[in-house]
PDB file of C-alpha atoms in Angstrom:
ATOM      1  CA  MET D  26      82.064 157.366  74.630  1.00 53.00           C
ATOM      2  CA  SER D  27      83.336 157.602  71.148  1.00 56.00           C
ATOM      3  CA  GLY D  28      85.696 154.635  71.050  1.00 55.00           C
ATOM      4  CA  GLU D  29      88.062 156.043  73.633  1.00 58.00           C
ATOM      5  CA  ASN D  30      89.555 153.838  76.280  1.00 58.00           C
ATOM      6  CA  GLN D  31      88.326 154.455  79.755  1.00 57.00           C
ATOM      7  CA  ARG D  32      90.686 154.583  82.657  1.00 57.00           C
ATOM      8  CA  VAL D  33      89.750 152.279  85.473  1.00 53.00           C
ATOM      9  CA  GLU D  34      90.913 153.404  88.852  1.00 55.00           C
ATOM     10  CA  ALA D  35      92.701 150.819  90.950  1.00 52.00           C
ATOM     11  CA  SER D  36      91.708 150.313  94.533  1.00 52.00           C
ATOM     12  CA  SER D  37      93.752 152.015  97.146  1.00 54.00           C
ATOM     13  CA  THR D  38      94.886 148.771  98.791  1.00 55.00           C
ATOM     14  CA  PRO D  39      98.249 147.450  97.645  1.00 56.00           C
ATOM     15  CA  PRO D  40      98.184 144.115  95.820  1.00 58.00           C
ATOM     16  CA  GLY D  41      99.114 141.140  97.935  1.00 57.00           C
ATOM     17  CA  PRO D  42      98.973 137.394  97.739  1.00 63.00           C
ATOM     18  CA  ALA D  43      95.484 136.107  97.178  1.00 64.00           C
ATOM     19  CA  ALA D  44      94.070 134.004  99.943  1.00 63.00           C
ATOM     20  CA  PRO D  45      93.519 130.389  98.875  1.00 63.00           C
ATOM     21  CA  PRO D  46      89.898 129.343  98.622  1.00 66.00           C
ATOM     22  CA  ARG D  47      88.501 127.531 101.613  1.00 68.00           C
ATOM     23  CA  ARG D  48      87.969 123.836 101.092  1.00 64.00           C
ATOM     24  CA  PRO D  49      85.908 121.576 103.295  1.00 58.00           C
ATOM     25  CA  PRO D  50      87.983 119.236 105.468  1.00 59.00           C
ATOM     26  CA  VAL D  51      88.788 115.890 103.878  1.00 58.00           C
ATOM     27  CA  THR D  52      87.647 113.958 106.923  1.00 57.00           C
ATOM     28  CA  ALA D  53      84.249 115.619 107.157  1.00 57.00           C
ATOM     29  CA  PRO D  54      81.471 113.120 107.770  1.00 58.00           C
ATOM     30  CA  ALA D  55      78.893 112.556 105.088  1.00 52.00           C
ATOM     31  CA  PRO D  56      75.946 114.964 105.165  1.00 57.00           C
ATOM     32  CA  ALA D  57      73.013 113.790 107.202  1.00 51.00           C
ATOM     33  CA  GLY D  58      70.825 113.668 104.100  1.00 49.00           C
ATOM     34  CA  ALA D  59      73.192 111.391 102.157  1.00 63.00           C
ATOM     35  CA  SER D  60      71.690 107.974 101.659  1.00 86.00           C
ATOM     36  CA  ARG D  61      73.490 104.891 102.870  1.00 83.00           C
ATOM     37  CA  ALA D  62      73.599 103.482  99.328  1.00 86.00           C
ATOM     38  CA  ARG D  63      75.297 106.623  98.058  1.00 89.00           C
ATOM     39  CA  ARG D  64      77.876 106.525 100.876  1.00 88.00           C
ATOM     40  CA  LEU D  65      78.608 102.853 100.195  1.00 90.00           C
ATOM     41  CA  ALA D  66      78.981 103.285  96.410  1.00 91.00           C
ATOM     42  CA  ALA D  67      82.662 104.272  96.280  1.00 90.00           C
ATOM     43  CA  PRO D  68      84.040 101.672  98.717  1.00 92.00           C
ATOM     44  CA  ALA D  69      81.783  98.944  97.281  1.00 93.00           C
ATOM     45  CA  LEU D  70      82.880  99.702  93.704  1.00 94.00           C
ATOM     46  CA  THR D  71      86.525  99.767  94.794  1.00 93.00           C
ATOM     47  CA  LEU D  72      86.104  96.396  96.479  1.00 93.00           C
ATOM     48  CA  ALA D  73      84.281  95.004  93.430  1.00 94.00           C
ATOM     49  CA  GLY D  74      87.129  96.135  91.167  1.00 95.00           C
ATOM     50  CA  ALA D  75      89.737  94.499  93.394  1.00 94.00           C
ATOM     51  CA  VAL D  76      87.738  91.265  93.601  1.00 94.00           C
ATOM     52  CA  ALA D  77      87.335  91.238  89.801  1.00 95.00           C
ATOM     53  CA  ALA D  78      91.074  91.782  89.318  1.00 93.00           C
ATOM     54  CA  PHE D  79      91.945  88.987  91.743  1.00 93.00           C
ATOM     55  CA  ALA D  80      89.373  86.708  90.095  1.00 94.00           C
ATOM     56  CA  TYR D  81      90.939  87.344  86.694  1.00 93.00           C
ATOM     57  CA  VAL D  82      94.499  86.791  87.927  1.00 92.00           C
ATOM     58  CA  GLY D  83      93.332  83.715  89.827  1.00 91.00           C
ATOM     59  CA  ALA D  84      91.784  82.280  86.647  1.00 92.00           C
ATOM     60  CA  VAL D  85      94.553  83.226  84.169  1.00 91.00           C
ATOM     61  CA  ASP D  86      97.834  81.763  85.418  1.00 89.00           C
ATOM     62  CA  PRO D  87     100.741  84.235  85.163  1.00 90.00           C
ATOM     63  CA  ASN D  88     103.205  81.312  85.330  1.00 85.00           C
ATOM     64  CA  GLU D  89     102.252  80.419  81.747  1.00 86.00           C
ATOM     65  CA  PRO D  90     103.970  82.680  79.202  1.00 83.00           C
ATOM     66  CA  GLY D  91     102.004  84.971  76.925  1.00 83.00           C
ATOM     67  CA  HIS D  92      99.215  86.101  79.235  1.00 82.00           C
ATOM     68  CA  TYR D  93     100.879  89.100  80.882  1.00 86.00           C
ATOM     69  CA  PRO D  94     103.750  91.423  79.948  1.00 85.00           C
ATOM     70  CA  VAL D  95     107.217  90.817  81.362  1.00 85.00           C
ATOM     71  CA  CYS D  96     108.706  93.321  83.816  1.00 85.00           C
ATOM     72  CA  PRO D  97     110.718  95.774  81.676  1.00 88.00           C
ATOM     73  CA  LEU D  98     113.425  96.201  84.331  1.00 87.00           C
ATOM     74  CA  PHE D  99     113.899  92.457  84.596  1.00 87.00           C
ATOM     75  CA  ARG D 100     113.861  92.014  80.818  1.00 88.00           C
ATOM     76  CA  LEU D 101     116.475  94.733  80.230  1.00 91.00           C
ATOM     77  CA  THR D 102     118.763  94.218  83.231  1.00 90.00           C
ATOM     78  CA  GLY D 103     117.917  90.901  84.890  1.00 86.00           C
ATOM     79  CA  VAL D 104     117.318  92.767  88.167  1.00 87.00           C
ATOM     80  CA  LEU D 105     114.171  91.953  90.146  1.00 88.00           C
ATOM     81  CA  CYS D 106     112.196  95.071  91.070  1.00 87.00           C
ATOM     82  CA  PRO D 107     110.032  95.214  94.234  1.00 87.00           C
ATOM     83  CA  GLY D 108     106.981  94.308  92.140  1.00 87.00           C
ATOM     84  CA  CYS D 109     108.477  91.313  90.327  1.00 88.00           C
ATOM     85  CA  GLY D 110     106.466  88.230  91.189  1.00 88.00           C
ATOM     86  CA  GLY D 111     103.459  90.332  92.175  1.00 90.00           C
ATOM     87  CA  LEU D 112     101.123  88.710  89.629  1.00 91.00           C
ATOM     88  CA  ARG D 113     102.270  85.221  90.600  1.00 92.00           C
ATOM     89  CA  SER D 114     101.765  86.237  94.222  1.00 93.00           C
ATOM     90  CA  ALA D 115      98.251  87.514  93.461  1.00 94.00           C
ATOM     91  CA  HIS D 116      97.480  84.261  91.611  1.00 94.00           C
ATOM     92  CA  ALA D 117      98.550  82.155  94.599  1.00 94.00           C
ATOM     93  CA  PHE D 118      96.788  84.510  97.039  1.00 94.00           C
ATOM     94  CA  ALA D 119      93.538  84.310  95.042  1.00 93.00           C
ATOM     95  CA  ARG D 120      93.744  80.535  95.147  1.00 93.00           C
ATOM     96  CA  GLY D 121      94.334  80.537  98.923  1.00 92.00           C
ATOM     97  CA  ASP D 122      97.991  79.436  98.814  1.00 92.00           C
ATOM     98  CA  LEU D 123      99.498  81.941 101.243  1.00 93.00           C
ATOM     99  CA  ALA D 124     102.908  80.218 101.480  1.00 92.00           C
ATOM    100  CA  THR D 125     103.438  80.394  97.703  1.00 92.00           C
ATOM    101  CA  ALA D 126     102.120  83.970  97.629  1.00 93.00           C
ATOM    102  CA  LEU D 127     104.656  85.012 100.279  1.00 91.00           C
ATOM    103  CA  GLY D 128     107.418  83.202  98.392  1.00 90.00           C
ATOM    104  CA  ASP D 129     106.575  84.957  95.136  1.00 90.00           C
ATOM    105  CA  ASN D 130     106.452  88.483  96.600  1.00 91.00           C
ATOM    106  CA  ALA D 131     106.108  89.070 100.343  1.00 91.00           C
ATOM    107  CA  VAL D 132     105.814  92.856  99.935  1.00 93.00           C
ATOM    108  CA  ALA D 133     102.838  92.402  97.614  1.00 93.00           C
ATOM    109  CA  VAL D 134     101.084  90.164 100.163  1.00 94.00           C
ATOM    110  CA  VAL D 135     101.538  92.847 102.824  1.00 94.00           C
ATOM    111  CA  GLY D 136     100.048  95.322 100.344  1.00 94.00           C
ATOM    112  CA  TYR D 137      97.039  93.059  99.742  1.00 94.00           C
ATOM    113  CA  LEU D 138      96.401  92.813 103.479  1.00 94.00           C
ATOM    114  CA  VAL D 139      96.776  96.576 104.043  1.00 94.00           C
ATOM    115  CA  PHE D 140      94.379  97.214 101.144  1.00 94.00           C
ATOM    116  CA  ALA D 141      91.869  94.719 102.573  1.00 94.00           C
ATOM    117  CA  ALA D 142      92.014  96.307 106.033  1.00 94.00           C
ATOM    118  CA  PHE D 143      91.662  99.822 104.626  1.00 94.00           C
ATOM    119  CA  THR D 144      88.722  98.832 102.420  1.00 94.00           C
ATOM    120  CA  ALA D 145      86.972  97.048 105.306  1.00 94.00           C
ATOM    121  CA  LEU D 146      87.367 100.144 107.475  1.00 94.00           C
ATOM    122  CA  TRP D 147      86.136 102.349 104.616  1.00 94.00           C
ATOM    123  CA  LEU D 148      83.046 100.174 104.140  1.00 93.00           C
ATOM    124  CA  LEU D 149      82.319 100.162 107.873  1.00 93.00           C
ATOM    125  CA  ARG D 150      82.636 103.941 108.158  1.00 92.00           C
ATOM    126  CA  ALA D 151      80.533 104.490 105.045  1.00 91.00           C
ATOM    127  CA  PHE D 152      77.847 102.195 106.451  1.00 91.00           C
ATOM    128  CA  ARG D 153      77.821 104.119 109.742  1.00 90.00           C
ATOM    129  CA  GLY D 154      78.009 107.523 108.043  1.00 88.00           C
ATOM    130  CA  GLY D 155      81.500 108.357 109.304  1.00 87.00           C
ATOM    131  CA  PRO D 156      84.413 110.023 107.527  1.00 89.00           C
ATOM    132  CA  VAL D 157      86.528 108.323 104.885  1.00 88.00           C
ATOM    133  CA  PRO D 158      89.605 106.797 106.564  1.00 90.00           C
ATOM    134  CA  ARG D 159      93.014 108.209 105.739  1.00 91.00           C
ATOM    135  CA  ILE D 160      96.446 106.704 106.115  1.00 89.00           C
ATOM    136  CA  VAL D 161      98.323 109.351 108.040  1.00 91.00           C
ATOM    137  CA  LEU D 162     101.886 108.516 108.958  1.00 91.00           C
ATOM    138  CA  LYS D 163     104.752 110.686 110.080  1.00 94.00           C
ATOM    139  CA  PRO D 164     107.444 111.150 107.436  1.00 95.00           C
ATOM    140  CA  VAL D 165     109.838 108.912 109.365  1.00 96.00           C
ATOM    141  CA  TRP D 166     107.452 105.963 108.879  1.00 95.00           C
ATOM    142  CA  TRP D 167     107.199 106.620 105.128  1.00 94.00           C
ATOM    143  CA  TRP D 168     110.997 106.682 104.970  1.00 96.00           C
ATOM    144  CA  LEU D 169     111.155 103.435 106.944  1.00 96.00           C
ATOM    145  CA  ILE D 170     108.704 101.783 104.542  1.00 94.00           C
ATOM    146  CA  GLY D 171     110.718 103.010 101.548  1.00 94.00           C
ATOM    147  CA  VAL D 172     114.008 101.801 103.010  1.00 95.00           C
ATOM    148  CA  SER D 173     112.418  98.431 103.835  1.00 94.00           C
ATOM    149  CA  VAL D 174     111.154  97.973 100.269  1.00 93.00           C
ATOM    150  CA  LEU D 175     114.540  99.040  98.901  1.00 93.00           C
ATOM    151  CA  GLY D 176     116.265  96.559 101.244  1.00 92.00           C
ATOM    152  CA  PHE D 177     113.860  93.838 100.119  1.00 91.00           C
ATOM    153  CA  SER D 178     114.715  94.640  96.492  1.00 89.00           C
ATOM    154  CA  ILE D 179     118.450  94.512  97.115  1.00 91.00           C
ATOM    155  CA  VAL D 180     118.434  91.331  99.207  1.00 90.00           C
ATOM    156  CA  ARG D 181     116.214  89.397  96.783  1.00 88.00           C
ATOM    157  CA  ASN D 182     118.772  90.064  94.019  1.00 88.00           C
ATOM    158  CA  LEU D 183     121.684  88.691  96.081  1.00 89.00           C
ATOM    159  CA  PRO D 184     122.596  85.001  96.399  1.00 89.00           C
ATOM    160  CA  ILE D 185     121.771  85.039 100.133  1.00 85.00           C
ATOM    161  CA  GLY D 186     118.251  86.301  99.395  1.00 79.00           C
ATOM    162  CA  SER D 187     117.358  83.804  96.699  1.00 80.00           C
ATOM    163  CA  ALA D 188     114.441  82.601  98.859  1.00 78.00           C
ATOM    164  CA  LEU D 189     112.820  86.025  98.343  1.00 81.00           C
ATOM    165  CA  ALA D 190     113.081  85.817  94.546  1.00 79.00           C
ATOM    166  CA  PRO D 191     110.002  84.573  92.673  1.00 79.00           C
TER     167      PRO D 191
END
């Protein structure tokens, strides 16, 4: 071959969409050879991170100015977003004051409890060698959750919902 280009013959099958690569199922149990410590690493580290965050927020009071940033939406518009009061709620929750935590941000408290339940289930399944839990909801439930959080946001900004404001 003296520098000439070679012609490569194409296959006789017409081009079509490529089949996506096969992936293992997400809910597959851990391999039998996986050690218990290795299975517990991810949920235990997740739990440790959450406990450290709550310990920090419990120790550094968000009610005192200068420790945490202000919500940009609230600063610019004066409107409370669904997360406003979340740090104050976490502070009260970490100190065991559930009534104050609910008063600061009830949606955040529900989130803390859902996270705790999910993490407990994850730890239990990892200990037993089962699959990682997944939150699987029909779209109508996701829409209902979104509408509920939006309703919470609207009502807490109205005079009748002042009890929901932090």
